[in-house]
CSV table of C-alpha atoms and ligand atoms in Angstrom, one decimal:
chain,number,residue,atom,x,y,z
Q,294,MET,CA,34.8,15.1,163.7
Q,295,HIS,CA,36.3,14.6,160.2
Q,296,HIS,CA,38.0,11.9,158.1
Q,297,PHE,CA,41.5,13.5,157.7
Q,298,ASP,CA,43.7,11.2,159.7
Q,299,ARG,CA,47.3,9.9,159.8
Q,300,ILE,CA,48.1,6.5,158.4
Q,301,ASN,CA,51.7,5.5,159.0
Q,302,GLY,CA,52.6,9.0,159.9
Q,303,ALA,CA,51.2,10.7,156.8
Q,304,LEU,CA,47.9,12.7,156.6
Q,305,HIS,CA,45.2,11.1,154.5
Q,306,ALA,CA,41.9,12.2,153.2
Q,307,GLU,CA,39.9,9.1,154.0
Q,308,GLY,CA,41.9,6.4,152.2
Q,309,VAL,CA,43.9,8.7,150.0
Q,310,PRO,CA,47.3,10.0,150.9
Q,311,LEU,CA,47.5,13.8,150.6
Q,312,GLU,CA,51.1,13.4,149.3
Q,313,ALA,CA,49.8,11.4,146.3
Q,314,LEU,CA,47.1,14.0,145.7
Q,315,ALA,CA,49.6,16.8,145.8
Q,316,ASP,CA,51.8,14.9,143.2
Q,317,ALA,CA,48.8,14.3,141.0
Q,318,VAL,CA,47.0,17.7,141.0
Q,319,GLY,CA,49.7,20.1,142.4
Q,320,THR,CA,49.3,22.6,145.1
Q,321,PRO,CA,47.5,24.6,146.4
Q,322,ALA,CA,44.4,22.4,146.2
Q,323,TYR,CA,41.2,22.0,148.2
Q,324,VAL,CA,40.4,18.4,149.2
Q,325,TYR,CA,37.0,17.4,150.4
Q,326,SER,CA,35.9,14.3,152.2
Q,327,THR,CA,32.6,12.6,151.2
Q,328,ALA,CA,32.5,10.6,154.5
Q,329,THR,CA,32.6,13.8,156.5
Q,330,LEU,CA,29.9,15.5,154.5
Q,331,THR,CA,27.8,12.4,154.8
Q,332,ARG,CA,28.4,12.0,158.5
Q,333,HIS,CA,27.5,15.7,159.3
Q,334,TYR,CA,24.4,15.6,157.2
Q,335,GLY,CA,23.4,12.3,158.7
Q,336,LEU,CA,23.8,13.6,162.3
Q,337,LEU,CA,21.6,16.6,161.5
Q,338,ALA,CA,19.0,14.5,159.6
Q,339,ASP,CA,18.8,12.0,162.4
Q,340,ALA,CA,18.5,14.7,165.1
Q,341,VAL,CA,15.7,16.4,163.1
Q,342,ALA,CA,13.9,13.1,162.5
Q,343,ALA,CA,13.8,12.5,166.2
Q,344,HIS,CA,11.3,15.4,166.7
Q,345,PRO,CA,8.7,14.8,164.0
Q,346,ALA,CA,5.8,16.4,166.0
Q,347,ALA,CA,7.6,19.7,166.7
Q,348,LEU,CA,9.6,20.1,163.5
Q,349,GLY,CA,7.2,18.4,160.9
Q,350,PRO,CA,8.7,17.0,157.7
Q,351,ALA,CA,11.5,19.4,158.1
Q,352,LEU,CA,13.7,20.6,155.3
Q,353,ILE,CA,17.5,20.6,155.6
Q,354,ALA,CA,18.8,23.1,153.0
Q,355,PHE,CA,22.6,23.4,152.6
Q,356,ALA,CA,23.7,27.0,152.4
Q,357,VAL,CA,25.3,26.8,148.9
Q,358,LYS,CA,27.4,29.9,149.5
Q,359,ALA,CA,29.5,27.9,152.0
Q,360,ASN,CA,30.7,25.5,149.3
Q,361,SER,CA,29.1,25.6,145.9
Q,362,ASN,CA,31.2,22.9,144.2
Q,363,LEU,CA,28.8,20.9,142.0
Q,364,SER,CA,30.1,17.5,143.2
Q,365,VAL,CA,29.8,18.6,146.9
Q,366,LEU,CA,26.2,19.7,146.2
Q,367,ALA,CA,25.5,16.5,144.3
Q,368,THR,CA,26.9,14.5,147.3
Q,369,LEU,CA,24.5,16.2,149.6
Q,370,ALA,CA,21.6,16.2,147.2
Q,371,ARG,CA,21.8,12.4,147.0
Q,372,LEU,CA,21.4,12.2,150.7
Q,373,GLY,CA,18.2,14.2,150.4
Q,374,CYS,CA,19.6,17.6,151.3
Q,375,GLY,CA,18.0,20.7,149.8
Q,376,ALA,CA,19.7,24.0,149.1
Q,377,ASP,CA,19.6,27.5,150.5
Q,378,THR,CA,20.6,29.9,147.7
Q,379,VAL,CA,21.3,33.6,147.5
Q,380,SER,CA,21.7,34.2,143.7
Q,381,GLU,CA,20.5,32.8,140.3
Q,382,GLY,CA,23.9,31.3,139.9
Q,383,GLU,CA,23.5,29.3,143.1
Q,384,ILE,CA,20.0,28.2,142.1
Q,385,ARG,CA,21.4,27.0,138.8
Q,386,ARG,CA,24.2,25.1,140.6
Q,387,ALA,CA,21.7,23.4,143.0
Q,388,LEU,CA,19.4,22.4,140.1
Q,389,LYS,CA,22.4,21.1,138.1
Q,390,ALA,CA,23.6,19.1,141.1
Q,391,GLY,CA,20.2,17.3,141.3
Q,392,VAL,CA,18.5,19.3,144.1
Q,393,PRO,CA,14.8,19.3,143.2
Q,394,ALA,CA,13.4,22.8,142.8
Q,395,ASN,CA,10.9,22.1,145.6
Q,396,ARG,CA,13.8,21.7,148.0
Q,397,ILE,CA,15.5,25.1,147.1
Q,398,VAL,CA,15.0,28.2,149.2
Q,399,PHE,CA,16.0,31.6,147.7
Q,400,SER,CA,17.2,34.2,150.2
Q,401,GLY,CA,19.2,37.4,149.9
Q,402,VAL,CA,19.0,41.1,150.5
Q,403,GLY,CA,19.4,42.2,146.9
Q,404,LYS,CA,17.7,39.9,144.5
Q,405,THR,CA,17.4,41.4,141.0
Q,406,ASP,CA,14.1,41.3,139.0
Q,407,ALA,CA,15.8,38.8,136.7
Q,408,GLU,CA,16.7,36.6,139.6
Q,409,LEU,CA,13.2,36.8,141.1
Q,410,ALA,CA,11.7,35.9,137.7
Q,411,PHE,CA,14.1,33.0,137.3
Q,412,ALA,CA,13.3,31.6,140.8
Q,413,ILE,CA,9.5,31.8,140.1
Q,414,GLU,CA,9.9,30.1,136.7
Q,415,ALA,CA,12.1,27.4,138.2
Q,416,GLY,CA,9.4,26.7,140.8
Q,417,VAL,CA,11.6,27.0,143.9
Q,418,ARG,CA,10.1,25.9,147.2
Q,419,GLN,CA,10.2,29.3,148.8
Q,420,ILE,CA,11.4,32.8,148.3
Q,421,ASN,CA,12.5,34.6,151.5
Q,422,VAL,CA,11.5,38.2,151.2
Q,423,GLU,CA,13.7,40.7,153.1
Q,424,SER,CA,11.9,44.1,152.6
Q,425,ALA,CA,8.7,45.8,151.7
Q,426,ILE,CA,10.1,47.0,148.4
Q,427,GLU,CA,11.2,43.5,147.5
Q,428,LEU,CA,7.7,42.2,148.3
Q,429,ASP,CA,6.2,44.9,145.9
Q,430,ARG,CA,8.7,43.9,143.2
Q,431,LEU,CA,8.0,40.2,143.6
Q,432,ILE,CA,4.2,40.7,143.4
Q,433,GLU,CA,4.7,42.8,140.2
Q,434,ILE,CA,7.0,40.2,138.6
Q,435,SER,CA,4.8,37.2,139.6
Q,436,SER,CA,1.8,39.0,138.2
Q,437,SER,CA,3.4,39.8,134.9
Q,438,LEU,CA,4.8,36.3,134.5
Q,439,LYS,CA,1.4,34.8,135.1
Q,440,GLN,CA,-0.1,37.1,132.5
Q,441,ARG,CA,2.4,35.8,130.0
Q,442,ALA,CA,2.0,32.1,131.1
Q,443,THR,CA,0.7,29.7,128.5
Q,444,ALA,CA,-1.0,26.3,128.9
Q,445,SER,CA,2.3,24.6,128.3
Q,446,ARG,CA,4.2,26.9,130.5
Q,447,ALA,CA,2.2,27.5,133.7
Q,448,ILE,CA,3.5,29.7,136.4
Q,449,ALA,CA,2.8,28.8,140.0
Q,450,THR,CA,2.2,31.5,142.6
Q,451,PRO,CA,5.4,31.7,144.6
Q,452,GLU,CA,5.4,30.7,148.2
Q,453,ILE,CA,7.2,33.2,150.3
Q,454,ALA,CA,8.5,33.6,153.9
Q,455,ILE,CA,9.2,37.0,155.4
Q,456,ARG,CA,12.7,37.2,156.8
Q,457,VAL,CA,12.5,38.8,160.2
Q,458,ASN,CA,15.4,40.6,161.8
Q,459,PRO,CA,14.9,39.7,165.4
Q,460,ALA,CA,17.5,42.2,166.6
Q,461,VAL,CA,19.8,39.5,168.0
Q,462,GLY,CA,23.1,39.6,166.3
Q,463,ALA,CA,25.4,36.7,166.9
Q,464,GLY,CA,28.4,35.0,165.4
Q,465,GLY,CA,32.1,34.4,165.7
Q,466,HIS,CA,33.1,37.9,164.4
Q,467,ALA,CA,31.3,41.3,163.8
Q,468,LYS,CA,31.7,40.8,160.1
Q,469,ILE,CA,29.6,37.6,160.1
Q,470,THR,CA,26.7,38.9,162.3
Q,471,THR,CA,23.5,39.3,160.3
Q,472,GLY,CA,20.6,39.5,162.8
Q,473,GLY,CA,21.6,42.7,164.7
Q,474,ALA,CA,19.2,45.7,164.5
Q,475,THR,CA,21.7,47.6,162.4
Q,476,ASP,CA,22.5,44.7,160.0
Q,477,LYS,CA,21.2,45.0,156.5
Q,478,PHE,CA,19.3,41.7,156.5
Q,479,GLY,CA,15.5,41.1,157.1
Q,480,VAL,CA,12.6,43.2,158.3
Q,481,PRO,CA,12.2,44.4,161.9
Q,482,ALA,CA,9.6,42.4,163.8
Q,483,ASP,CA,7.1,45.2,164.0
Q,484,GLU,CA,7.2,45.8,160.2
Q,485,ALA,CA,7.2,42.1,159.4
Q,486,HIS,CA,3.6,41.7,160.8
Q,487,ALA,CA,2.2,44.4,158.4
Q,488,LEU,CA,4.2,43.0,155.5
Q,489,TYR,CA,2.9,39.5,156.1
Q,490,ALA,CA,-0.7,40.8,156.2
Q,491,ARG,CA,-0.1,42.8,153.0
Q,492,ALA,CA,1.4,39.7,151.2
Q,493,SER,CA,-1.6,37.6,152.1
Q,494,LEU,CA,-3.9,40.1,150.3
Q,495,SER,CA,-2.1,39.6,147.0
Q,496,PRO,CA,-3.2,36.8,144.7
Q,497,HIS,CA,0.4,36.8,143.2
Q,498,VAL,CA,2.3,35.5,146.3
Q,499,THR,CA,1.4,33.0,149.0
Q,500,PRO,CA,3.0,33.8,152.4
Q,501,VAL,CA,3.7,30.5,154.1
Q,502,GLY,CA,6.0,31.4,157.0
Q,503,LEU,CA,8.7,33.4,158.6
Q,504,ALA,CA,12.5,33.1,158.3
Q,505,CYS,CA,15.5,34.3,160.3
Q,506,HIS,CA,19.3,33.9,160.1
Q,507,ILE,CA,21.1,35.8,162.8
Q,508,GLY,CA,24.8,35.1,162.0
Q,509,SER,CA,27.5,32.6,161.5
Q,510,GLN,CA,29.9,30.6,163.7
Q,511,ILE,CA,27.6,30.9,166.7
Q,512,THR,CA,29.0,29.0,169.6
Q,513,THR,CA,26.2,29.1,172.2
Q,514,LEU,CA,22.5,28.3,171.8
Q,515,GLU,CA,21.2,31.3,173.6
Q,516,PRO,CA,21.1,33.8,170.8
Q,517,LEU,CA,19.6,31.2,168.5
Q,518,GLU,CA,16.9,30.4,171.1
Q,519,VAL,CA,16.0,34.1,171.5
Q,520,ALA,CA,15.6,34.4,167.7
Q,521,PHE,CA,13.5,31.2,167.4
Q,522,ARG,CA,11.3,32.4,170.3
Q,523,ALA,CA,10.7,35.7,168.4
Q,524,LEU,CA,9.6,33.6,165.4
Q,525,ARG,CA,7.2,31.6,167.7
Q,526,THR,CA,5.7,34.8,169.2
Q,527,MET,CA,5.2,36.3,165.7
Q,528,THR,CA,3.6,33.1,164.5
Q,529,LEU,CA,1.1,33.2,167.3
Q,530,GLU,CA,0.4,36.9,166.6
Q,531,LEU,CA,-0.1,36.4,162.9
Q,532,ARG,CA,-2.4,33.4,163.6
Q,533,ALA,CA,-4.4,35.5,166.1
Q,534,VAL,CA,-5.5,37.8,163.3
Q,535,GLY,CA,-6.4,34.9,161.0
Q,536,LEU,CA,-3.2,34.6,158.9
Q,537,THR,CA,-1.8,31.2,158.0
Q,538,VAL,CA,1.8,30.4,159.1
Q,539,SER,CA,2.9,26.9,158.2
Q,540,ARG,CA,6.7,27.1,157.9
Q,541,LEU,CA,9.5,28.5,160.0
Q,542,ASP,CA,12.9,28.8,158.4
Q,543,LEU,CA,15.5,28.8,161.2
Q,544,GLY,CA,18.5,29.8,159.2
Q,545,GLY,CA,22.0,28.4,159.8
Q,546,GLY,CA,24.8,29.7,161.8
Q,547,LEU,CA,25.8,26.9,164.2
Q,548,GLY,CA,29.5,27.1,164.8
Q,549,VAL,CA,32.2,24.4,164.3
Q,550,PRO,CA,35.3,23.7,166.4
Q,551,TYR,CA,38.0,25.4,164.4
Q,552,HIS,CA,40.2,25.4,167.6
Q,553,GLY,CA,39.3,21.8,168.4
Q,554,GLN,CA,37.1,23.1,171.3
Q,555,SER,CA,34.8,20.5,172.8
Q,556,ASP,CA,32.3,22.9,174.5
Q,557,LEU,CA,30.3,23.7,171.4
Q,558,PRO,CA,26.6,22.8,171.4
Q,559,SER,CA,26.1,19.5,169.8
Q,560,ILE,CA,23.9,19.1,166.7
Q,561,GLU,CA,21.4,17.1,168.9
Q,562,ALA,CA,21.3,19.8,171.5
Q,563,TYR,CA,20.7,22.5,168.8
Q,564,VAL,CA,17.9,20.6,167.2
Q,565,ALA,CA,16.3,19.7,170.5
Q,566,MET,CA,16.3,23.3,171.5
Q,567,ALA,CA,14.6,24.2,168.2
Q,568,ALA,CA,12.0,21.4,168.8
Q,569,ARG,CA,11.4,22.7,172.3
Q,570,VAL,CA,10.7,26.3,171.0
Q,571,LEU,CA,8.5,25.2,168.1
Q,572,ASP,CA,6.7,22.5,170.1
Q,573,GLY,CA,2.9,22.6,169.6
Q,574,LEU,CA,3.0,25.2,166.7
Q,575,ASP,CA,2.4,22.5,164.1
Q,576,VAL,CA,4.8,24.0,161.5
Q,577,GLU,CA,7.4,22.6,159.1
Q,578,ALA,CA,10.9,23.7,160.2
Q,579,ALA,CA,13.7,24.4,157.8
Q,580,PHE,CA,17.4,24.3,158.8
Q,581,GLU,CA,20.0,26.1,156.6
Q,582,PRO,CA,23.4,24.9,157.7
Q,583,GLY,CA,26.4,25.8,155.7
Q,584,ARG,CA,29.6,25.8,157.8
Q,585,LEU,CA,28.2,23.0,160.0
Q,586,LEU,CA,28.1,20.5,157.1
Q,587,ALA,CA,31.1,21.6,155.1
Q,588,ALA,CA,33.8,23.3,157.2
Q,589,ASN,CA,35.5,20.2,158.6
Q,590,ALA,CA,34.9,18.3,155.3
Q,591,GLY,CA,37.7,20.1,153.6
Q,592,VAL,CA,41.3,21.0,153.8
Q,593,LEU,CA,43.5,23.4,151.8
Q,594,LEU,CA,46.6,21.5,150.8
Q,595,SER,CA,49.7,23.7,150.3
Q,596,ARG,CA,53.4,23.4,149.9
Q,597,VAL,CA,56.2,25.4,151.7
Q,598,ILE,CA,58.0,27.5,149.1
Q,599,GLN,CA,60.7,28.5,151.6
Q,600,VAL,CA,61.4,29.4,155.2
Q,601,ASN,CA,62.6,33.0,155.8
Q,602,GLU,CA,64.5,33.6,159.0
Q,603,ARG,CA,65.0,37.1,160.3
Q,604,GLY,CA,67.9,38.3,162.4
Q,605,ASP,CA,65.5,39.1,165.2
Q,606,GLY,CA,64.5,35.4,165.3
Q,607,ARG,CA,61.2,35.7,163.5
Q,608,ARG,CA,60.6,32.8,161.2
Q,609,PHE,CA,58.2,33.1,158.2
Q,610,LEU,CA,56.8,29.9,156.6
Q,611,VAL,CA,56.2,31.1,153.1
Q,612,LEU,CA,53.4,28.9,151.5
Q,613,ASP,CA,52.3,28.5,148.0
Q,614,ALA,CA,48.7,29.2,149.2
Q,615,GLY,CA,47.8,32.9,149.7
Q,616,MET,CA,44.9,35.0,150.9
Q,617,ASN,CA,43.4,34.8,147.4
Q,618,ASP,CA,43.0,31.0,147.9
Q,619,LEU,CA,41.8,31.1,151.5
Q,620,MET,CA,40.6,34.5,152.5
Q,621,ARG,CA,39.0,33.8,155.9
Q,622,PRO,CA,42.0,34.8,158.0
Q,623,ALA,CA,42.5,38.1,156.1
Q,624,LEU,CA,38.7,38.8,156.0
Q,625,TYR,CA,37.6,37.8,159.5
Q,626,ASP,CA,40.7,37.1,161.5
Q,627,ALA,CA,39.7,33.5,161.2
Q,628,PHE,CA,41.7,30.6,162.7
Q,629,HIS,CA,42.7,27.6,160.7
Q,630,ASP,CA,44.8,24.9,162.2
Q,631,LEU,CA,47.9,24.1,160.1
Q,632,VAL,CA,49.0,20.5,160.0
Q,633,PRO,CA,52.2,19.2,158.4
Q,634,VAL,CA,51.3,16.3,156.2
Q,635,ARG,CA,54.3,14.3,157.3
Q,636,PRO,CA,55.8,16.0,160.4
Q,637,ARG,CA,59.6,16.0,160.7
Q,638,GLU,CA,61.4,14.9,163.9
Q,639,GLY,CA,62.8,17.7,166.1
Q,640,GLU,CA,62.1,20.5,168.5
Q,641,PRO,CA,58.9,22.4,167.5
Q,642,ARG,CA,59.5,26.1,166.6
Q,643,LEU,CA,57.4,29.2,166.2
Q,644,TYR,CA,56.5,30.2,162.6
Q,645,ASP,CA,54.5,33.0,161.1
Q,646,LEU,CA,52.4,31.4,158.3
Q,647,VAL,CA,52.3,33.7,155.2
Q,648,GLY,CA,51.4,33.5,151.6
Q,649,PRO,CA,53.1,34.9,148.5
Q,650,ILE,CA,50.6,37.8,147.9
Q,651,CYS,CA,51.8,41.4,147.8
Q,652,GLU,CA,49.5,42.5,150.7
Q,653,SER,CA,50.3,42.8,154.4
Q,654,THR,CA,47.1,41.0,155.2
Q,655,ASP,CA,48.4,37.9,153.5
Q,656,VAL,CA,49.2,36.4,156.9
Q,657,PHE,CA,47.4,33.2,157.9
Q,658,ALA,CA,48.7,33.2,161.5
Q,659,ARG,CA,51.5,34.4,163.8
Q,660,ASP,CA,53.6,32.4,166.1
Q,661,ARG,CA,52.3,28.9,165.4
Q,662,LEU,CA,54.3,26.1,167.1
Q,663,LEU,CA,55.2,23.5,164.4
Q,664,PRO,CA,57.7,20.7,163.9
Q,665,PRO,CA,60.8,21.9,162.0
Q,666,MET,CA,59.7,22.8,158.4
Q,667,GLN,CA,61.6,22.9,155.2
Q,668,ALA,CA,61.0,24.0,151.6
Q,669,GLY,CA,58.9,21.5,149.8
Q,670,ASP,CA,57.1,20.2,152.9
Q,671,LEU,CA,53.3,19.7,152.5
Q,672,VAL,CA,50.9,21.2,154.9
Q,673,ALA,CA,47.1,21.2,155.3
Q,674,PHE,CA,44.9,24.0,156.5
Q,675,MET,CA,42.1,22.2,158.4
Q,676,GLY,CA,38.5,23.2,158.5
Q,677,ALA,CA,38.7,24.8,155.1
Q,678,GLY,CA,35.7,23.2,153.5
Q,679,ALA,CA,33.3,26.1,154.1
Q,680,TYR,CA,33.9,29.7,152.9
Q,681,GLY,CA,37.2,28.6,151.4
Q,682,ALA,CA,37.2,27.8,147.7
Q,683,VAL,CA,34.0,29.9,147.2
Q,684,LEU,CA,35.9,33.1,148.3
Q,685,ALA,CA,38.9,32.5,146.2
Q,686,SER,CA,40.0,34.9,143.5
Q,687,GLU,CA,42.7,35.2,140.9
Q,688,TYR,CA,44.4,38.1,142.7
Q,689,ASN,CA,48.0,38.6,141.8
Q,690,SER,CA,47.1,36.6,138.6
Q,691,ARG,CA,47.2,33.3,140.3
Q,692,PRO,CA,44.9,30.7,138.7
Q,693,LEU,CA,42.0,29.6,140.9
Q,694,VAL,CA,42.8,26.6,143.1
Q,695,PRO,CA,41.5,23.2,142.0
Q,696,GLU,CA,39.1,21.1,144.1
Q,697,VAL,CA,39.3,17.4,144.7
Q,698,LEU,CA,36.6,15.2,146.1
Q,699,VAL,CA,37.7,12.0,147.9
Q,700,ASP,CA,35.4,9.0,148.6
Q,701,GLY,CA,37.1,6.2,150.4
Q,702,ASP,CA,40.0,5.1,148.2
Q,703,ARG,CA,38.9,7.0,145.1
Q,704,TRP,CA,39.2,10.6,144.2
Q,705,ALA,CA,38.3,13.0,141.4
Q,706,VAL,CA,39.2,16.5,140.4
Q,707,VAL,CA,35.9,18.3,140.7
Q,708,ARG,CA,37.1,21.7,139.6
Q,709,THR,CA,40.1,21.9,137.4
Q,710,ARG,CA,42.9,24.4,137.8
Q,711,PRO,CA,42.7,26.8,134.9
Q,712,SER,CA,45.9,27.0,132.8
Q,713,TYR,CA,47.5,30.3,132.3
Q,714,GLU,CA,46.1,30.3,128.8
Q,715,ASP,CA,42.6,29.7,130.1
Q,716,MET,CA,43.1,32.7,132.4
Q,717,LEU,CA,44.4,35.0,129.8
Q,718,ASP,CA,42.1,33.9,127.0
Q,719,ARG,CA,39.1,35.2,129.0
Q,720,GLU,CA,40.3,38.8,128.3
Q,721,PRO,CA,39.9,39.7,124.7
Q,722,THR,CA,42.0,42.7,123.9
Q,723,ALA,CA,40.0,45.9,123.0
Q,724,ASP,CA,39.9,46.1,119.2
Q,725,TRP,CA,41.5,49.5,119.1
Q,726,LEU,CA,44.7,48.2,120.8
M,904,LIG,C1,25.0,32.2,155.1
M,904,LIG,C2,23.7,31.7,155.3
M,904,LIG,C3,23.4,30.5,156.0
M,904,LIG,C4,24.5,29.6,156.4
M,904,LIG,O1,25.2,30.1,157.5
M,904,LIG,P1,26.3,29.1,158.2
M,904,LIG,O2,26.8,29.9,159.3
M,904,LIG,O3,27.3,28.7,157.2
M,904,LIG,O4,25.5,27.9,158.7
M,904,LIG,C5,22.1,30.2,156.2
M,904,LIG,N1,21.1,31.0,155.8
M,904,LIG,C6,21.3,32.2,155.2
M,904,LIG,C7,20.1,33.0,154.8
M,904,LIG,C8,22.6,32.6,155.0
M,904,LIG,O5,22.8,33.8,154.4
C-alpha cells in the first residue's frame, strides 16, 4: 500500500505530479511520501498496541540504515518512532532528527571504541553486544568514562542486550541473510548464556535483554517464529539461574511486496505471532523495521535518455539513473517495478532497463513489458524508499541524487543535489602537484 497513484493519467506522489517535481529538481531524484510512512508506522504501532500484555510498552525503532534522510527520520520521530542505528553517524542523524536518546538502539558487528564511547555519553537506550570481545571493550570503555565523569557530566551505566545468532538464516537473497550459523552477526546461543552471565557480574554494564535479527525481505513468518522461540527459551534459561531479562529485541526483516504479491504476512499477523511467542514472559519487546516502513514510501524518478534498438530485436531503455543511484538490482538481483509516469498509447514492448554506468551490472531488469517509450519520457522505480538513496555513490563522477519529501500538496527538497563544483571542491589537490 502506498500513495503514488495516477491522477488524470499521470503518476503523482500524494497530491504532487511527478512531472512537476522532475521539472523543478531534475532527474534522477528520490521522492518520498509522508502519508505512506505515516500509514506504515501507524499500522505497526496499532498492531503492537493491541497486545499490551505480551509485548509491554514496546519500542518501534526504525532501522536508520534503510533510509537515513533527516526529514524521513524526523517524520517518523514525530510519530513516536525510535531508531535502530549501526554507526555513530546514524546515532547523530537520529538525535538531530529529534529521536530521544532513550529511543535509540545501537547495534552492529564492528563498533569502534570511539563509537561505543559516543553511544554511552549520548545515553542511548540500549547497546546490542555482538561478541565476547566487544563486551570486554564496552566494559573497559564504560569504566574509564565513569572514572572521568564529573558532577556536571555524569555517565550512566549502559544497558545492553546480547545479540543472539539463532542459527536460522532467512531473507529474500543470500546476501541479506544475517542469522545463519555462518553469518558474521551475533553470538551463538550456547555462548550467549555465558556472556550474559559474565555481563551481569560487571558494574559497568547492565544486561537487560536479548536481541536477534535474522535477515531481510523475509516473506514467511516461520523463520522469524523459530528465532523468537529461541529468544524465549533463552530468557527462561537465564531467569532459571537468577538473571534478569526484561527486554527482547526482535529485529526487523519483514518483507514487502516488491512484485505486488498479496500472500505476504500482514503486519497484524507478524505482530500477533510475536505476541503469541512472548506471551507470559513479561518483557518489553522492540521491533526494528527498516524496509517495512520505508520501501513503498519512495520512488526513484528517472528520465529516458534514449532507446537503443539492436538488429537482433533487443531494445535497451537507457535511463539517466544508474546502479550508483539505485544499487539493489546490481547488488542483490533485486526487483523494482518500473512505471511510466504518463504511459503512451500503443502496443506494449519488451525493454531491457539499463543505466549509463560503464559496468555490465548496470542493468536494472531484462525483458520488461512496457508501453512504447521515447527519449525524454519519465519513469518511476517503485519501492525504492528503503536501501535506495542510502546506498548511492558518486561512481562515474555522477553527483549524488537529491531527495524530495512530499506531504499532501506540498513538497521540499530534503537533500540537495551537489553541484559539480561541490563535488570537485571536496578534493584538495596535493600541495606538491
Ligand atoms: C538492517 C537491520 C534491521 C532492518 O532490517 P529490515 O529488513 O530493513 O527490516 C533491523 N535490525 C538490525 C540489527 C539490522 O541490521
